[in-house]
Amino acid sequence: MKSKNYSENIIKVFKKYGFALSEPDVLLDSNYIIQRSGENFKKLMLTFENDSGKKMCLRPDLTIAACVKYLEEKANKKSKIYYSGQAYRRSNSRKESIINNQAGIEIIGSKKKKQDDKEIISTILKSIEKTKIKNISVYIGDVSLFKQLIESLKMPERWRLRLIRHFWRPGYFEDLLNRLETNSDINPVAFDFDKKKFLEMKKINQKHEIAGRSISEILNRFDKKIRDPRSFVDGKNIAKIIREFLKISCPIYQMEEKLNNFFNKHNIKKKLIKNTLPIKSLLRSDYKIIFSTNFGRDIEYYTGLVFEIWALKNKQEIARGGRYDSLLKSLGSSQNIPAVGAAINLNNLHTAK
Amino acid sequence: MKNIIIIGIPSKGRLKENSINFLEKDNLKLTSKGGDRNYFASFSSLPNVQIVYLHAREIIERLGDGTLDFGISGLDLLEESPKNLQKKIEKLKKLDFGVADLVVAVPDDWIDVQTVADLEEVSFYFRDKKNQRLRVATKYPNLTNKFFSTKGITQYKLISSLGATEVYPFTGSSEIITDITSTGDTLKANNLRILKDGSILKSSAYFLRSKKSRKYSNKNKIIKLFLNN
């Protein structure tokens, strides 16, 4: 089957389940994306300057482009869309193509999260069925489980936030765990000196700003750091629990049991898992589905469900998706907007037959 | 040029003086120390060698394209240059002058920020509470990006600076900086403090060679003259 036929068949399924065509812009304001996603993302983007000196980029990702469009339209209501088009990203490996042909769906601005999650996965699975590719495996996880685990462990707030923030960078995350196991945060000698300065600074105008930060902001953070030290023993234990958690990987029908065992062993409140696991409905599926806690860690914007579908024949990812409730806020919305979506990688699909 | 050997050395300041000292030997003196309008010099006993006085950044570029055979410049400038340029340049010898560190510096009054981990936290605060990126002024965007990404700092925006980077945080142009410093005095005088683990690169001057020059045997010979001291 040619790739054009693939995408036609896939789109038929999207339409059948009520997704409406959306055509996100190909060119985006590059500063707008860097301002919101940081310099690190910039490396992946294909940018150029237009005549007036404004930096533009080719859309690096259709989910982001679709969200930008949603915000521009100011619809403020549920939007259930599909798109088919190209995303453009630099790549370090020569094997990977810069141009990615994708067909995807998104549900933005709907509060029925579980139902939407389920609808996204089942629509994607049904459209892959239409391509007649057999032998696929599905990996599934929920990144909010990790967040809830961290919130239930006893540690200084700044370490909690730090671990949650860097869940997305497995390499650096491992550094953090190593640090948590070893040294302590505060150097006593430097601390005495700073404390003196702290008292001096208390006396000046608290609203005065130094390089964009008010005195009160600086002193508050300093104070918090002192009051909330971390014990060496706790750190070691926390790192151990996190490592153990990230090793959980099993067929989906064992998920609940494995998680229960883990939570019991470490005396963690079990109500945690009740609210997650939107994926239970997949238990009845015919596919081989693997649940994993250490997964979905390369795209920062996911906040809940994450999944990937792999073709066994060419060992390539043919679809991926997840929930990203905070992406729209980081793209400029005044508050979080619930959103979930997924895209099929047509390049890889083509070689998977 | 096959027969002429061209060596680039910095055209200003202490780097220039030290480079001249490095090249000159008892029996080998330069004809010119490079005045206001004179950018060339030579050794009377080595007619095939030509010295060109250039900007230290320019030396890296010209070694890359092979118009210079040899040159003296800073490791910081070499490492900052694009990868495909670096590939064309060979490091022959680390020199004992031009010693300086590329560092991350924050306003001294940010007493809560002592380490890169603190900075990382503050950068998220800027994003979440102020809806801005922490701005980092620098003359070294590539090295800064590389360093920050290994330290988990992602929420920032680079502001490119051409000079006097140390005043940027106090003129509202950036919040923090990365800059090259030998003693740290300039930073201190401008109320900036180096983070404890904020050393990006330990730099010094290097004697460098364009890989293109390797194919000429006469150029290989001459180099021994300068390296054996």
Coordinates of C-alpha atoms in Angstrom, one line a residue:
Chain A
M1 CA 0.0 0.0 0.0
K2 CA 1.4 3.4 -0.9
S3 CA 1.8 6.0 1.8
K4 CA -0.9 8.2 0.2
N5 CA -3.3 5.3 0.6
Y6 CA -2.2 4.9 4.2
S7 CA -2.9 8.4 5.1
E8 CA -6.3 8.4 3.2
N9 CA -7.4 5.3 5.1
I10 CA -6.2 6.7 8.4
I11 CA -8.0 10.0 7.8
K12 CA -11.2 8.1 7.0
V13 CA -11.1 6.6 10.5
F14 CA -10.4 10.0 12.1
K15 CA -13.4 11.5 10.4
K16 CA -15.6 8.6 11.2
Y17 CA -14.9 9.2 14.9
G18 CA -15.8 12.8 14.7
F19 CA -12.5 14.6 14.3
A20 CA -12.6 17.7 12.1
L21 CA -9.8 18.9 9.8
S22 CA -7.4 21.5 11.1
E23 CA -4.5 23.0 9.2
P24 CA -2.0 24.4 11.5
D25 CA 0.5 27.0 10.2
V26 CA 3.8 25.7 8.8
L27 CA 5.7 28.8 9.8
L28 CA 5.8 29.8 13.4
D29 CA 7.4 32.7 15.3
S30 CA 10.6 31.1 16.5
N31 CA 11.1 33.5 19.5
Y32 CA 7.6 32.6 20.6
I33 CA 8.6 29.0 20.9
I34 CA 12.0 29.5 22.4
Q35 CA 10.6 32.0 24.9
R36 CA 8.3 29.2 26.1
S37 CA 10.3 26.1 25.6
G38 CA 13.9 27.2 26.2
E39 CA 17.1 27.2 24.3
N40 CA 17.4 23.4 24.4
F41 CA 14.5 23.0 22.0
K42 CA 16.1 25.5 19.7
K43 CA 18.7 23.0 18.6
L44 CA 15.9 20.9 17.0
M45 CA 14.3 23.7 15.1
L46 CA 14.9 24.8 11.6
T47 CA 15.0 28.6 11.8
F48 CA 15.6 31.5 9.4
E49 CA 15.3 35.2 9.5
N50 CA 12.7 36.9 7.4
D51 CA 13.4 40.3 5.7
S52 CA 12.4 42.3 8.7
G53 CA 14.8 40.4 10.9
K54 CA 12.2 38.3 12.7
K55 CA 13.2 34.7 13.4
M56 CA 10.8 32.2 12.0
C57 CA 10.9 28.4 12.2
L58 CA 9.3 25.5 10.4
R59 CA 6.9 23.8 12.8
P60 CA 8.9 21.3 14.8
D61 CA 5.9 19.5 16.0
L62 CA 2.3 19.4 14.8
T63 CA 0.9 19.2 18.3
I64 CA 2.5 22.5 19.2
A65 CA 1.4 24.0 15.9
A66 CA -2.2 22.8 16.5
C67 CA -2.1 24.3 20.0
V68 CA -0.8 27.7 18.7
K69 CA -3.7 27.6 16.2
Y70 CA -6.2 26.8 18.9
L71 CA -5.0 29.8 21.0
E72 CA -5.1 32.1 18.0
E73 CA -8.6 31.2 17.2
K74 CA -9.6 32.0 20.8
A75 CA -12.3 29.4 20.6
N76 CA -12.2 28.5 24.3
K77 CA -14.3 25.5 23.8
K78 CA -13.8 21.8 23.1
S79 CA -12.0 21.2 19.9
K80 CA -11.7 17.8 18.3
I81 CA -9.4 17.9 15.4
Y82 CA -7.2 15.9 13.0
Y83 CA -4.4 17.0 10.8
S84 CA -2.1 15.5 8.2
G85 CA 1.1 17.1 7.3
Q86 CA 4.8 17.5 7.8
A87 CA 6.8 18.4 10.9
Y88 CA 10.4 19.6 10.6
R89 CA 13.2 18.8 13.0
R90 CA 16.9 18.7 12.9
S91 CA 18.3 15.4 13.9
N92 CA 21.6 14.2 15.2
S93 CA 21.4 10.9 13.4
R94 CA 21.7 10.7 9.6
K95 CA 19.2 7.9 9.5
E96 CA 16.4 10.1 10.8
S97 CA 14.6 12.2 8.3
I98 CA 14.3 16.0 8.9
I99 CA 10.8 15.9 7.4
N100 CA 8.3 13.8 9.3
N101 CA 5.0 13.0 7.7
Q102 CA 2.4 12.8 10.4
A103 CA -1.3 12.2 10.7
G104 CA -2.6 13.0 14.1
I105 CA -5.6 13.8 16.3
E106 CA -6.0 16.1 19.3
I107 CA -8.8 16.8 21.8
I108 CA -8.3 20.2 23.3
G109 CA -10.4 21.9 26.0
S110 CA -12.5 19.0 27.1
K111 CA -12.8 18.1 30.8
K112 CA -13.7 14.5 30.3
K113 CA -10.2 13.3 30.6
K114 CA -10.5 9.6 30.9
Q115 CA -13.0 9.3 28.2
D116 CA -10.8 11.4 25.9
D117 CA -7.7 9.5 26.7
K118 CA -9.5 6.3 25.7
E119 CA -10.9 7.8 22.6
I120 CA -7.5 8.9 21.4
I121 CA -5.9 5.5 21.9
S122 CA -8.7 3.6 20.4
T123 CA -9.0 5.8 17.4
I124 CA -5.2 5.5 16.8
L125 CA -5.4 1.7 17.2
K126 CA -8.3 1.5 14.8
S127 CA -6.6 3.6 12.1
I128 CA -3.5 1.4 12.4
E129 CA -5.8 -1.6 11.9
K130 CA -6.8 0.0 8.6
T131 CA -3.2 -0.1 7.4
K132 CA -3.2 -3.8 7.8
I133 CA 0.0 -3.8 9.8
K134 CA -0.1 -6.7 12.1
N135 CA 2.4 -7.5 14.8
I136 CA 2.5 -4.3 16.8
S137 CA 3.2 -3.8 20.4
V138 CA 1.8 -1.0 22.6
Y139 CA 3.7 0.6 25.4
I140 CA 1.7 2.6 27.9
G141 CA 2.4 4.7 31.0
D142 CA 1.2 7.6 33.0
V143 CA 3.8 10.2 33.9
S144 CA 1.5 11.7 36.6
L145 CA 2.1 8.5 38.6
F146 CA 5.7 9.6 39.1
K147 CA 4.6 13.0 40.1
Q148 CA 2.3 11.6 42.7
L149 CA 5.0 9.2 44.0
I150 CA 7.3 12.2 44.5
E151 CA 4.6 14.2 46.3
S152 CA 4.0 11.3 48.7
L153 CA 7.7 11.0 49.7
K154 CA 9.2 13.1 52.5
M155 CA 11.8 15.5 51.2
P156 CA 12.4 19.3 50.9
E157 CA 10.1 21.0 48.5
R158 CA 12.9 22.2 46.3
W159 CA 14.0 18.7 45.8
R160 CA 10.5 17.5 45.0
L161 CA 10.2 20.2 42.3
R162 CA 13.6 19.5 41.0
L163 CA 12.9 15.8 40.5
I164 CA 9.6 16.5 38.8
R165 CA 11.1 19.1 36.5
H166 CA 13.9 16.8 35.4
F167 CA 12.0 13.6 34.9
W168 CA 12.3 14.5 31.2
R169 CA 16.0 14.4 31.1
P170 CA 16.9 10.8 32.1
G171 CA 20.7 11.5 32.0
Y172 CA 20.5 14.5 34.2
F173 CA 17.8 12.9 36.4
E174 CA 20.3 10.1 37.2
D175 CA 22.8 12.8 38.2
L176 CA 20.2 14.2 40.6
L177 CA 19.5 10.8 42.2
N178 CA 23.3 10.4 42.7
R179 CA 23.5 13.8 44.3
L180 CA 20.5 13.0 46.5
E181 CA 22.3 9.9 47.7
T182 CA 25.5 11.6 48.6
N183 CA 26.2 15.2 49.6
S184 CA 24.2 17.6 51.6
D185 CA 23.0 20.9 50.2
I186 CA 24.4 23.6 52.5
N187 CA 28.0 24.5 53.1
P188 CA 28.2 25.7 56.7
V189 CA 31.1 28.2 56.2
A190 CA 29.5 30.0 53.3
F191 CA 26.3 29.9 55.1
D192 CA 27.5 32.0 58.1
F193 CA 28.8 34.6 55.7
D194 CA 25.5 34.7 53.8
K195 CA 23.5 34.9 56.9
K196 CA 25.3 38.1 57.8
K197 CA 24.5 39.5 54.4
F198 CA 20.9 38.3 54.8
L199 CA 20.5 40.4 57.9
E200 CA 21.9 43.4 56.2
M201 CA 19.6 43.0 53.2
K202 CA 16.6 42.7 55.5
K203 CA 17.0 46.3 56.3
I204 CA 16.8 47.7 52.8
N205 CA 13.7 48.4 50.7
Q206 CA 12.3 44.9 50.0
K207 CA 10.8 46.0 46.7
H208 CA 14.1 47.0 45.3
E209 CA 15.1 44.8 42.4
I210 CA 18.4 43.3 41.6
A211 CA 18.7 42.0 38.0
G212 CA 14.9 41.3 37.8
R213 CA 14.5 39.9 41.3
S214 CA 13.2 41.8 44.3
I215 CA 15.1 41.7 47.6
S216 CA 12.1 40.0 49.3
E217 CA 12.1 37.3 46.6
I218 CA 15.8 36.6 47.1
L219 CA 15.5 36.6 50.9
N220 CA 12.5 34.4 50.9
R221 CA 14.2 31.8 48.9
F222 CA 17.3 32.0 51.0
D223 CA 15.2 31.5 54.1
K224 CA 13.4 28.6 52.7
K225 CA 16.6 26.9 51.7
I226 CA 17.9 27.1 55.3
R227 CA 14.7 25.9 57.0
D228 CA 14.3 23.0 54.7
P229 CA 17.5 21.0 54.8
R230 CA 17.7 17.4 53.7
S231 CA 19.0 14.5 55.7
F232 CA 21.5 12.2 54.2
V233 CA 19.6 9.0 55.3
D234 CA 16.4 10.2 53.8
G235 CA 18.0 11.1 50.5
K236 CA 19.5 7.7 50.2
N237 CA 16.2 6.0 50.8
I238 CA 14.3 8.2 48.5
A239 CA 16.7 7.6 45.6
K240 CA 16.3 3.8 46.2
I241 CA 12.5 4.0 46.1
I242 CA 12.6 6.1 42.9
R243 CA 14.9 3.7 41.2
E244 CA 12.8 0.8 42.2
F245 CA 9.7 2.5 40.9
L246 CA 11.2 3.2 37.5
K247 CA 12.0 -0.4 37.1
I248 CA 8.3 -1.5 37.0
S249 CA 7.5 -2.8 33.6
C250 CA 5.0 -5.6 33.0
P251 CA 2.1 -6.7 30.8
I252 CA -0.9 -4.5 31.4
Y253 CA -2.9 -7.1 33.2
Q254 CA -0.3 -7.3 35.9
M255 CA -0.1 -3.5 36.3
E256 CA -2.4 -3.1 39.3
E257 CA -0.9 -5.9 41.2
K258 CA 2.7 -4.8 40.6
L259 CA 1.9 -1.2 41.6
N260 CA 0.1 -2.3 44.7
N261 CA 3.0 -4.5 45.8
F262 CA 5.3 -1.6 45.3
F263 CA 3.2 0.9 47.3
N264 CA 2.6 -1.6 50.1
K265 CA 6.3 -2.3 50.4
H266 CA 7.1 1.3 50.9
N267 CA 4.0 2.3 52.9
I268 CA 2.8 4.7 50.3
K269 CA -0.9 5.6 50.3
K270 CA -2.7 3.5 47.7
K271 CA -5.2 6.1 46.8
L272 CA -2.6 7.3 44.5
I273 CA -3.2 4.8 41.9
K274 CA -7.0 4.9 42.0
N275 CA -7.2 8.1 40.1
T276 CA -4.7 7.1 37.5
L277 CA -4.8 4.1 35.4
P278 CA -7.2 5.4 32.8
I279 CA -5.9 2.6 30.8
K280 CA -7.8 -0.2 32.5
S281 CA -10.2 -0.3 29.5
L282 CA -7.3 -1.6 27.4
L283 CA -7.2 -4.8 29.4
R284 CA -9.8 -6.2 27.0
S285 CA -7.7 -5.4 24.0
D286 CA -6.2 -8.1 21.8
Y287 CA -2.9 -6.3 21.5
K288 CA 0.2 -7.0 23.4
I289 CA 0.3 -4.1 25.8
I290 CA 3.2 -3.3 28.1
F291 CA 2.8 -1.0 31.1
S292 CA 6.0 0.8 32.1
T293 CA 6.8 3.5 34.6
N294 CA 10.0 4.5 33.0
F295 CA 8.7 5.7 29.7
G296 CA 7.5 8.8 27.9
R297 CA 10.5 10.6 29.3
D298 CA 11.7 12.4 26.2
I299 CA 8.9 14.8 25.6
E300 CA 8.6 17.4 28.3
Y301 CA 5.0 18.4 27.7
Y302 CA 3.3 15.2 28.7
T303 CA 1.4 15.3 32.0
G304 CA -0.5 12.1 32.2
L305 CA -1.2 9.2 29.9
V306 CA 1.6 8.4 27.4
F307 CA 1.7 5.7 24.8
E308 CA 3.8 4.5 21.9
I309 CA 3.0 1.9 19.3
W310 CA 5.8 0.0 17.7
A311 CA 5.9 -2.2 14.6
L312 CA 7.7 -5.4 15.3
K313 CA 8.8 -5.9 11.8
N314 CA 11.0 -2.9 11.3
K315 CA 11.3 -2.2 15.1
Q316 CA 10.2 1.4 14.6
E317 CA 7.8 3.6 16.4
I318 CA 4.7 4.1 14.3
A319 CA 2.6 6.2 16.6
R320 CA 2.9 8.1 19.9
G321 CA 0.7 10.3 22.0
G322 CA -0.3 11.4 25.4
R323 CA -2.0 14.0 27.6
Y324 CA -0.5 17.4 27.8
D325 CA -2.6 19.6 30.1
S326 CA 0.0 22.3 30.7
L327 CA 1.4 22.9 27.1
L328 CA -1.2 25.5 26.2
K329 CA -0.4 27.5 29.3
S330 CA 3.3 27.4 28.4
L331 CA 2.3 28.6 24.9
G332 CA 0.5 31.6 26.2
S333 CA -2.9 30.7 27.6
S334 CA -3.6 32.2 31.0
Q335 CA -4.5 28.8 32.5
N336 CA -4.0 25.1 32.0
I337 CA -6.3 23.7 29.3
P338 CA -6.8 19.9 29.2
A339 CA -5.6 18.3 26.0
V340 CA -4.7 14.9 24.7
G341 CA -3.5 13.8 21.3
A342 CA -1.5 11.4 19.3
A343 CA 0.1 11.2 15.9
I344 CA 1.0 8.4 13.5
N345 CA 4.4 8.6 11.9
L346 CA 3.7 7.9 8.2
N347 CA 7.4 7.6 7.3
N348 CA 7.9 4.7 9.6
L349 CA 4.5 3.2 8.8
H350 CA 5.6 3.0 5.2
T351 CA 8.5 0.7 6.0
A352 CA 6.6 -1.4 8.5
K353 CA 4.7 -3.6 6.1
Chain B
M1 CA 51.0 28.7 -0.5
K2 CA 53.5 25.9 -0.7
N3 CA 56.7 27.5 0.3
I4 CA 55.7 30.4 2.5
I5 CA 54.7 29.5 6.1
I6 CA 52.2 31.9 7.6
I7 CA 51.8 32.2 11.3
G8 CA 49.0 34.3 12.9
I9 CA 49.4 35.9 16.3
P10 CA 47.1 38.1 18.3
S11 CA 47.4 41.8 17.4
K12 CA 46.7 43.3 20.8
G13 CA 47.7 43.4 24.5
R14 CA 49.4 40.8 26.6
L15 CA 48.5 37.9 24.3
K16 CA 50.5 39.6 21.6
E17 CA 53.5 40.2 23.8
N18 CA 53.5 36.7 25.1
S19 CA 53.1 35.2 21.7
I20 CA 56.1 37.2 20.4
N21 CA 58.1 35.9 23.4
F22 CA 57.1 32.4 22.6
L23 CA 58.2 32.6 19.0
E24 CA 61.4 34.5 19.4
K25 CA 64.6 32.7 20.3
D26 CA 68.2 33.9 20.9
N27 CA 69.0 33.7 17.3
L28 CA 65.5 34.4 16.0
K29 CA 64.2 37.9 16.3
L30 CA 61.1 39.5 14.7
T31 CA 61.7 42.4 12.3
S32 CA 58.5 44.2 13.5
K33 CA 56.4 44.1 16.6
G34 CA 53.3 45.2 14.6
G35 CA 52.6 48.9 14.9
D36 CA 49.4 50.7 14.3
R37 CA 49.4 50.2 10.6
N38 CA 51.8 47.4 10.2
Y39 CA 50.2 43.9 10.3
F40 CA 53.2 41.9 9.1
A41 CA 56.6 40.8 10.4
S42 CA 59.2 38.2 9.6
F43 CA 62.4 36.6 11.0
S44 CA 65.5 37.7 9.1
S45 CA 67.0 34.3 9.4
L46 CA 63.9 32.5 8.2
P47 CA 62.9 34.1 5.0
N48 CA 60.1 31.6 4.3
V49 CA 58.2 32.4 7.5
Q50 CA 55.7 35.3 7.6
I51 CA 54.0 36.6 10.7
V52 CA 50.6 38.2 10.5
Y53 CA 49.0 40.1 13.4
L54 CA 45.3 39.4 13.6
H55 CA 42.3 39.4 16.0
A56 CA 42.4 36.3 18.1
R57 CA 39.0 35.2 16.7
E58 CA 40.1 35.8 13.2
I59 CA 43.1 33.5 13.8
I60 CA 40.8 30.6 14.4
E61 CA 38.8 31.3 11.3
R62 CA 41.9 31.6 9.1
L63 CA 43.4 28.4 10.5
G64 CA 40.1 26.7 9.6
D65 CA 40.2 27.8 6.0
G66 CA 44.0 27.2 5.7
T67 CA 45.1 30.7 4.9
L68 CA 47.2 30.5 8.1
D69 CA 49.4 27.5 8.6
F70 CA 50.0 28.1 12.3
G71 CA 48.6 30.4 14.9
I72 CA 48.3 31.4 18.5
S73 CA 44.9 31.9 20.0
G74 CA 42.7 31.0 23.0
L75 CA 41.2 27.6 23.8
D76 CA 38.0 29.4 24.6
L77 CA 37.7 30.8 21.1
L78 CA 38.6 27.5 19.5
E79 CA 36.0 25.6 21.6
E80 CA 33.4 28.2 20.9
S81 CA 33.8 28.0 17.1
P82 CA 31.6 25.7 15.0
K83 CA 32.4 22.0 15.2
N84 CA 33.3 21.7 11.5
L85 CA 35.9 24.5 11.9
Q86 CA 37.4 22.9 15.0
K87 CA 37.9 19.6 13.1
K88 CA 40.3 21.4 10.8
I89 CA 42.5 22.7 13.5
E90 CA 45.1 20.7 15.5
K91 CA 46.2 21.7 19.0
L92 CA 50.0 21.5 19.1
K93 CA 50.9 22.9 22.5
K94 CA 49.2 24.4 25.5
L95 CA 50.9 27.7 26.4
D96 CA 51.4 29.1 29.8
F97 CA 49.8 32.5 29.2
G98 CA 46.3 33.8 28.4
V99 CA 45.1 31.7 31.3
A100 CA 41.4 32.5 32.1
D101 CA 38.2 30.7 33.0
L102 CA 34.8 30.9 31.3
V103 CA 32.4 31.1 34.2
V104 CA 28.7 31.7 35.1
A105 CA 28.3 34.8 37.2
V106 CA 25.2 36.1 39.0
P107 CA 24.6 39.4 40.9
D108 CA 26.4 39.2 44.3
D109 CA 23.2 40.1 46.1
W110 CA 21.4 37.0 44.9
I111 CA 22.6 35.3 48.1
D112 CA 20.2 32.4 47.7
V113 CA 22.0 31.4 44.4
Q114 CA 25.3 29.7 45.1
T115 CA 25.2 26.8 42.7
V116 CA 24.0 25.9 39.3
A117 CA 21.2 23.9 40.9
D118 CA 20.0 27.1 42.6
L119 CA 20.2 28.9 39.3
E120 CA 18.1 26.2 37.6
E121 CA 15.5 26.6 40.3
V122 CA 15.4 30.4 39.9
S123 CA 15.1 30.0 36.1
F124 CA 11.9 28.0 36.6
Y125 CA 10.7 30.7 38.9
F126 CA 11.2 33.2 36.2
R127 CA 9.2 31.1 33.8
D128 CA 6.4 30.2 36.1
K129 CA 5.9 33.4 38.1
K130 CA 7.1 36.1 35.7
N131 CA 6.3 34.2 32.5
Q132 CA 9.8 35.1 31.2
R133 CA 13.0 33.3 30.5
L134 CA 16.1 34.0 32.5
R135 CA 18.3 36.0 30.2
V136 CA 22.0 35.1 30.0
A137 CA 24.3 37.6 28.4
T138 CA 27.4 36.1 26.8
K139 CA 30.0 36.2 24.1
Y140 CA 30.1 32.5 24.1
P141 CA 26.7 31.1 23.1
N142 CA 27.9 27.7 22.1
L143 CA 29.9 26.9 25.2
T144 CA 27.1 28.3 27.4
N145 CA 24.4 26.2 25.7
K146 CA 26.5 23.1 26.1
F147 CA 27.3 23.7 29.7
F148 CA 23.7 24.5 30.7
S149 CA 22.3 21.5 28.9
T150 CA 24.6 19.2 30.8
K151 CA 23.6 20.9 34.1
G152 CA 19.9 20.5 33.4
I153 CA 19.2 24.2 32.8
T154 CA 16.8 24.7 30.0
Q155 CA 14.7 27.7 30.9
Y156 CA 16.8 30.6 29.6
K157 CA 17.4 32.8 26.7
L158 CA 20.7 33.9 25.4
I159 CA 21.5 37.6 24.8
S160 CA 24.5 38.0 22.6
S161 CA 27.0 40.5 23.9
L162 CA 30.0 42.1 22.1
G163 CA 31.7 43.5 25.1
A164 CA 31.3 44.8 28.7
T165 CA 29.1 41.8 29.4
E166 CA 29.5 42.4 33.2
V167 CA 27.2 45.4 33.2
Y168 CA 24.3 43.7 31.4
P169 CA 22.6 42.6 34.7
F170 CA 22.6 46.1 36.0
T171 CA 21.3 47.8 32.8
G172 CA 18.3 45.5 32.6
S173 CA 19.7 43.8 29.5
S174 CA 20.1 40.4 31.1
E175 CA 19.8 38.8 34.6
I176 CA 23.0 36.8 34.6
I177 CA 26.1 36.4 32.4
T178 CA 28.8 34.0 31.4
D179 CA 32.2 35.6 30.7
I180 CA 35.9 34.9 30.5
T181 CA 37.9 36.1 33.5
S182 CA 41.5 35.6 34.7
T183 CA 41.4 37.0 38.2
G184 CA 37.7 37.6 38.8
D185 CA 38.5 41.2 39.7
T186 CA 36.3 42.7 37.0
L187 CA 33.4 40.6 38.0
K188 CA 33.8 41.5 41.6
A189 CA 34.1 45.2 40.8
N190 CA 30.8 44.9 39.0
N191 CA 29.0 43.2 41.9
L192 CA 29.0 39.8 40.3
R193 CA 29.8 36.5 41.9
I194 CA 31.0 33.3 40.2
L195 CA 28.8 30.2 41.0
K196 CA 30.6 27.5 43.1
D197 CA 30.3 25.0 40.3
G198 CA 30.0 27.6 37.6
S199 CA 33.3 26.9 35.7
I200 CA 32.5 26.2 32.1
L201 CA 36.0 26.0 30.7
K202 CA 39.5 26.5 31.8
S203 CA 41.2 28.3 29.0
S204 CA 44.7 29.4 28.0
A205 CA 46.5 30.3 24.8
Y206 CA 47.4 27.4 22.5
F207 CA 49.8 27.0 19.7
L208 CA 47.6 25.8 16.8
R209 CA 48.0 24.3 13.4
S210 CA 45.8 24.2 10.3
K211 CA 45.4 20.5 9.4
K212 CA 45.7 21.6 5.7
S213 CA 49.3 22.5 6.3
R214 CA 50.3 19.0 7.2
K215 CA 50.9 17.9 3.7
Y216 CA 53.9 20.1 3.2
S217 CA 57.1 18.7 4.6
N218 CA 58.9 22.1 5.0
K219 CA 56.0 23.2 7.2
N220 CA 56.5 20.1 9.4
K221 CA 60.2 20.9 9.9
I222 CA 59.7 24.5 10.9
I223 CA 57.3 23.6 13.6
K224 CA 59.9 21.6 15.5
L225 CA 61.9 24.8 15.8
F226 CA 59.1 26.5 17.8
L227 CA 58.0 23.5 19.8
N228 CA 61.4 22.6 21.1
N229 CA 61.7 25.2 23.7

